[in-house]
């Protein structure tokens, strides 16, 4: 499936600003972004509920811009499940097959198969109101899958479940997707969920795609400060760099002594460092130094909040397996960046993100 | 190639076009021409305010406005003073017989509007039961006719709105609000005045609005009991109806003034409420306070006395209907004569009432279904226009609706005067705002993604609507429709202007019988209406599963 420079406008505001994506067959593709970034709008354009103002969407090379929603053969799972409250579970799942005039015997067999797949056969004749949220979610999925759609769309399907059920359901969804090999586009604002289920992720912000990549890519090599800040936690520091005649560049982070980094960088840069990519030592001259203002013990690691000389606050994690003691609040420490894991961004005059 | 293919207009596009046409023909055209007429000089035909000058300079006309506003204001104040305390008693204390009190109050609210006036005349009128009784022991009762009677009848008829609205609001206040006030050191009375009542003020104002509008628009009651004390709708009716000396232009001027008053009051209430939109997190319902026996008895008695006073007209009418009569006189003993007479003379009216109301209600439910969908789900400029136009009759008194329709449709190509169609149209226009309000409320509770799910599963939009949303809306629409049906069978104001010889309804017949002094037959007809109302309410309760009668 290809999404070609797609644009959606609401009056004066542009919700989707020229998105370009191509999704492979059988792929679990996630669109991730904060609320209002345009991800749901984009999904609804694919489903046919929002018109496409510019650009085009292609399924198997065929342009579908003008195909009405009910003829697109798309399976959709909604945030609030959208189970038909006036129909039994069986009728809910059979609904799409009836619309396709599938003969009765085949219909029955396919519905039963879908119910079995989702492990909800025992609720076949119940009313939706008798089911829990997780069970309704399974019905919604069975109903979307039973029509054998060309693509499965899921709009924040887990956001109404409690934390434990969410993990259970996302594993179930992933397994079923693998099993059926169905192309899936999954929309969520939950970065952990996106990392857990996806083959690839597109991170959206303000109507644009900021990065497309595997979960590892996106976490380890975020393409923009926004992606770095949105996925996981990133400390942003300011730096000044200049190319080194012998290759790479010389970089000064804040007021620490210079280090050599790969790549050609010149002028002001933004330095992105995750809390686990920083190491603490006793305070040393010429390093990034600061005072511990908060220490939070979280079991497998300890999270420190450190106020650097100069006023900036950063987070550093130390793992319990690597260390014996918890450092005291008020202690002076130096912070050593893991240069190999550090990400640099050109500072385009907008300053360092908070 | 693809670009050349013209797509057929969708179901909803066609629906919007048809509904817009209907609104323009039956709403915009009649009422715009009625109101506009008042801005032209009656002789020269120029645009002028001469009619309004005449209105304000002629005490006969101008006084009617003052009287209408006075009656409605006093009624509203009294209805609030009666409804709020009784609602507080039944919702916060363990008084006996709460369900009975509620049913009595609901029944009195839904009774035919002018039955109150009629019964109070039977009791306290010139030849009333109580008047005569008091005369025998030498006490002369003050007259029931005029201002006092109107206010009495309106207050007892309309305080149930205040009662029911406030009862609902008091039951849904989060009790932690009051507990917070208590923990901050407020005593019970100050808590009530500083927390409870301010929080339900928007609700009280909504109820007060209904009371004010209804009492200002009603004209059955003032026609019966007002006598010399003429209010606006009565003069509108008289000016329009009287053959000699009647003045269609002044009737249109008066209509415009009364609608303007209603609009102003409506906007005042909306402005008041818009600054007080309290959203409450409803955690715990308020506690019902257990009272010691003595106080419990006193409060129960107060609630029952009020409910009984509200029900009294119904009792009176039913008892009267079984009295033996000779001509206009009641003689000793009971009989079914009155019923025999109406079976003989007026069975046509009875049939008409139920036929017209049933047709009207079916059409109203269909219109409510389609219109609310367009308004809620397919927002557009056209949808807002339809919404505003369909809600507008809420501020038009029934008599004005009647006059508007009769002047607009008394010549070909749309000659509807005297037909049952014009009555049905007027019922739909009058009650559609209520059906529409309840249907939009229902629709807002239905998840839009249910339809999207159906569409994505391959069912086209129109079929999807009828297979999902429409089915989900129907139960609510029907229970709402029953309540509109009740008020339609009791409709008098516009029917009185629009009916012809063979399209008379029960309410028209009651009205005419009263003026012929055949109190027995009038009472029998009114009892039939009351009976139909009770049955409808029972059906409503069954269908709605405990939904409030307030739409």
XYZ file of C-alpha atoms in Angstrom, chain B residues 78-412:
335
model
C -45.247 31.090 42.383
C -44.519 27.900 40.464
C -40.873 28.059 41.558
C -41.861 28.802 45.154
C -44.184 25.801 45.111
C -42.148 23.372 43.036
C -38.704 23.757 44.583
C -39.627 23.108 48.239
C -41.823 20.135 47.387
C -39.058 18.699 45.201
C -36.607 19.218 48.046
C -38.939 17.438 50.470
C -39.496 14.393 48.285
C -35.890 14.034 47.157
C -34.113 14.604 50.459
C -36.437 13.265 53.162
C -38.011 9.901 53.786
C -41.603 11.056 53.321
C -44.258 8.421 52.721
C -45.824 7.674 49.347
C -43.180 9.245 47.108
C -44.201 7.258 43.992
C -47.822 8.313 44.475
C -46.838 11.961 44.850
C -44.726 11.761 41.704
C -47.467 10.130 39.656
C -50.039 12.674 40.816
C -47.790 15.564 39.871
C -46.882 14.082 36.485
C -50.540 13.412 35.695
C -51.558 16.943 36.537
C -48.791 18.264 34.307
C -49.947 16.218 31.348
C -53.662 16.890 31.754
C -55.435 18.980 29.111
C -54.286 22.554 29.704
C -57.682 24.213 29.938
C -59.229 21.551 32.159
C -57.723 23.365 35.120
C -59.613 26.537 34.301
C -62.768 24.629 33.653
C -62.643 22.668 36.912
C -61.872 25.675 39.004
C -64.921 27.324 37.447
C -66.926 24.244 38.379
C -65.649 24.602 41.939
C -65.298 28.325 42.514
C -67.155 29.881 39.572
C -70.404 31.797 39.747
C -72.401 28.611 40.015
C -69.574 26.510 41.430
C -69.961 23.725 43.993
C -67.858 25.453 46.614
C -69.292 28.890 45.839
C -72.821 27.597 46.329
C -71.860 25.685 49.442
C -70.277 28.772 50.981
C -73.239 30.895 49.965
C -75.499 28.641 52.018
C -73.508 29.325 55.153
C -73.315 32.998 54.296
C -69.790 33.397 52.964
C -69.248 35.135 49.633
C -66.179 33.803 47.852
C -63.902 36.205 45.966
C -64.295 35.954 42.214
C -62.271 33.319 40.404
C -62.493 35.140 37.091
C -59.677 37.368 35.878
C -56.103 37.731 37.075
C -56.441 35.701 40.254
C -58.032 32.712 38.547
C -55.529 32.657 35.733
C -52.562 32.743 38.096
C -54.127 30.048 40.281
C -54.779 27.751 37.349
C -51.426 28.329 35.670
C -49.473 27.883 38.886
C -51.110 24.580 39.756
C -50.857 23.379 36.191
C -47.223 24.393 35.628
C -45.401 23.999 38.940
C -44.977 20.280 38.113
C -42.335 21.293 35.543
C -40.339 22.981 38.282
C -40.932 20.042 40.580
C -39.747 17.425 38.087
C -36.714 19.360 36.829
C -35.562 20.197 40.342
C -36.313 16.727 41.653
C -34.021 15.344 38.959
C -31.283 17.871 39.651
C -31.353 17.362 43.411
C -31.026 13.632 42.894
C -27.908 14.005 40.797
C -25.852 16.422 42.864
C -22.693 14.766 44.071
C -23.155 14.524 47.809
C -19.500 15.317 48.412
C -20.238 18.919 47.421
C -22.608 19.303 50.319
C -20.334 17.313 52.586
C -17.467 19.617 51.673
C -19.593 22.619 52.635
C -20.507 20.901 55.864
C -16.909 20.075 56.718
C -16.013 23.704 56.094
C -18.410 24.612 58.875
C -21.625 25.557 57.078
C -24.860 24.798 58.840
C -27.679 23.101 56.984
C -29.577 26.182 55.888
C -26.515 28.101 54.747
C -25.272 24.983 52.971
C -28.531 24.827 51.080
C -28.357 28.516 50.183
C -24.656 28.642 49.324
C -24.116 25.270 47.625
C -27.230 23.259 46.829
C -29.429 25.947 45.308
C -26.742 27.821 43.383
C -25.698 24.532 41.803
C -29.235 23.718 40.662
C -30.067 27.309 39.627
C -29.521 26.551 35.924
C -32.079 23.760 36.231
C -34.529 25.986 38.072
C -34.130 28.632 35.389
C -34.801 26.065 32.654
C -38.000 25.030 34.410
C -38.968 28.660 34.990
C -38.512 29.272 31.279
C -40.954 26.495 30.419
C -43.471 27.867 32.915
C -43.136 31.414 31.629
C -43.412 30.476 27.964
C -46.351 28.144 28.483
C -48.325 30.566 30.597
C -47.702 33.390 28.161
C -48.676 31.334 25.116
C -51.700 29.499 26.499
C -55.023 30.869 25.537
C -57.558 28.222 26.456
C -57.231 29.111 30.127
C -57.504 32.920 29.809
C -60.380 32.541 27.371
C -62.335 30.508 29.920
C -61.417 32.143 33.166
C -59.936 35.519 32.181
C -63.173 37.186 31.108
C -62.526 40.971 31.075
C -58.866 40.519 31.949
C -57.666 40.020 28.380
C -54.147 38.828 27.715
C -52.238 38.934 24.425
C -53.131 35.534 22.910
C -56.826 36.107 23.596
C -56.803 39.421 21.743
C -54.796 37.881 18.900
C -57.501 35.257 18.593
C -60.363 37.740 18.838
C -58.862 40.160 16.352
C -58.346 37.381 13.942
C -61.659 35.622 14.388
C -64.185 38.399 14.679
C -65.810 39.054 11.359
C -66.682 42.675 11.961
C -64.076 45.079 13.217
C -61.456 42.340 13.246
C -58.072 43.483 12.154
C -55.726 40.965 10.527
C -52.822 43.387 10.547
C -53.119 44.170 14.232
C -53.373 40.415 14.871
C -50.099 40.012 13.029
C -48.568 42.870 15.017
C -49.674 41.308 18.293
C -48.326 37.928 17.160
C -44.959 39.470 16.394
C -44.856 41.163 19.784
C -45.696 38.019 21.692
C -43.066 36.014 19.781
C -40.495 38.749 20.406
C -41.245 38.614 24.130
C -40.758 34.854 24.095
C -37.487 35.185 22.190
C -36.167 37.780 24.632
C -37.035 35.615 27.628
C -35.468 32.582 25.943
C -32.224 34.440 25.304
C -32.129 35.871 28.821
C -32.384 32.363 30.209
C -29.732 31.041 27.813
C -27.395 33.911 28.695
C -27.926 33.211 32.370
C -27.230 29.496 32.015
C -24.238 29.884 29.690
C -22.249 31.493 32.492
C -23.169 28.695 34.885
C -22.429 25.469 33.154
C -21.469 23.262 36.054
C -20.098 19.912 35.115
C -20.201 17.638 38.078
C -18.330 14.466 38.610
C -21.126 12.336 39.896
C -19.643 10.129 42.531
C -22.157 9.499 45.256
C -25.871 10.239 45.174
C -27.142 12.438 47.984
C -28.397 10.748 51.107
C -32.078 10.626 51.933
C -32.461 11.998 55.410
C -34.416 9.926 57.933
C -36.839 12.076 59.893
C -38.511 11.439 63.233
C -42.187 10.492 62.970
C -43.673 13.942 63.653
C -41.650 15.868 61.114
C -41.976 13.069 58.617
C -45.749 13.290 58.922
C -45.792 17.070 58.493
C -43.615 16.998 55.360
C -45.604 14.121 53.876
C -48.789 16.091 54.454
C -47.366 19.200 52.789
C -46.297 17.226 49.722
C -49.648 15.486 49.462
C -51.635 18.705 49.858
C -49.748 20.276 46.973
C -50.045 17.171 44.794
C -53.725 16.934 45.637
C -54.349 20.578 44.725
C -52.690 19.908 41.378
C -54.830 16.813 40.823
C -58.060 18.428 41.999
C -59.149 19.572 38.519
C -58.869 16.003 37.249
C -60.922 14.617 40.131
C -63.522 17.312 39.639
C -63.836 16.606 35.952
C -64.164 12.869 36.427
C -66.765 13.188 39.170
C -68.685 15.769 37.143
C -68.774 13.502 34.131
C -70.805 10.959 36.087
C -73.326 13.441 37.486
C -76.895 13.423 36.325
C -77.721 16.466 34.232
C -80.778 18.144 32.889
C -79.678 20.568 30.214
C -76.993 22.771 31.764
C -78.122 21.904 35.300
C -76.793 19.177 37.484
C -79.411 17.237 39.401
C -78.923 14.794 42.244
C -77.556 11.339 41.542
C -75.109 9.739 39.191
C -75.541 8.544 35.634
C -73.769 7.799 32.396
C -75.934 10.298 30.490
C -73.053 12.557 29.631
C -71.135 9.697 28.069
C -74.212 8.550 26.161
C -74.628 12.025 24.757
C -71.079 12.363 23.520
C -71.228 8.886 22.044
C -74.226 10.126 20.152
C -73.121 13.616 19.157
C -69.378 13.788 19.340
C -67.894 10.422 18.437
C -66.476 12.044 15.289
C -64.408 14.423 17.432
C -63.056 11.548 19.464
C -62.030 9.682 16.369
C -60.470 12.810 14.875
C -58.337 13.444 17.944
C -56.788 10.018 17.943
C -56.450 9.784 14.179
C -54.811 13.182 13.694
C -52.513 12.763 16.664
C -51.416 9.328 15.562
C -50.600 10.441 12.039
C -48.819 13.497 13.387
C -46.745 11.483 15.818
C -45.639 8.921 13.240
C -44.512 11.703 10.913
C -42.863 13.509 13.810
C -40.839 10.466 14.792
C -39.691 10.010 11.212
C -38.810 13.690 10.887
C -37.111 13.676 14.284
C -35.034 10.681 13.248
C -33.833 12.187 9.985
C -33.527 15.771 11.170
C -31.576 14.976 14.304
C -29.183 12.837 12.290
C -28.547 15.681 9.884
C -28.074 18.124 12.734
C -25.817 15.964 14.887
C -23.866 13.901 12.401
C -23.815 15.781 9.155
C -23.031 19.257 10.366
C -23.291 21.850 7.641
C -24.706 25.293 7.149
C -27.905 23.749 5.832
C -28.140 21.547 8.912
C -27.840 24.551 11.230
C -30.572 26.295 9.266
C -32.862 23.281 9.574
C -32.113 23.052 13.278
C -32.891 26.709 13.933
C -36.010 26.626 11.757
C -37.430 23.473 13.338
C -36.770 24.761 16.869
C -38.207 28.211 16.186
C -41.885 27.234 16.773
C -40.886 26.631 20.389
C -41.375 30.375 20.904
C -44.572 30.692 18.838
C -47.836 30.390 20.756
C -50.327 27.889 19.351
C -52.811 30.550 18.357
C -50.174 32.332 16.309
C -49.242 29.056 14.614
C -52.883 28.594 13.732
C -53.225 32.078 12.289
C -49.964 31.765 10.351
C -51.054 28.517 8.731
C -54.584 29.602 7.972
C -53.466 32.786 6.197
C -50.754 30.995 4.254
C -52.766 28.036 3.023
C -56.203 29.442 2.283
C -55.835 29.561 -1.481
C -54.596 27.303 -4.264
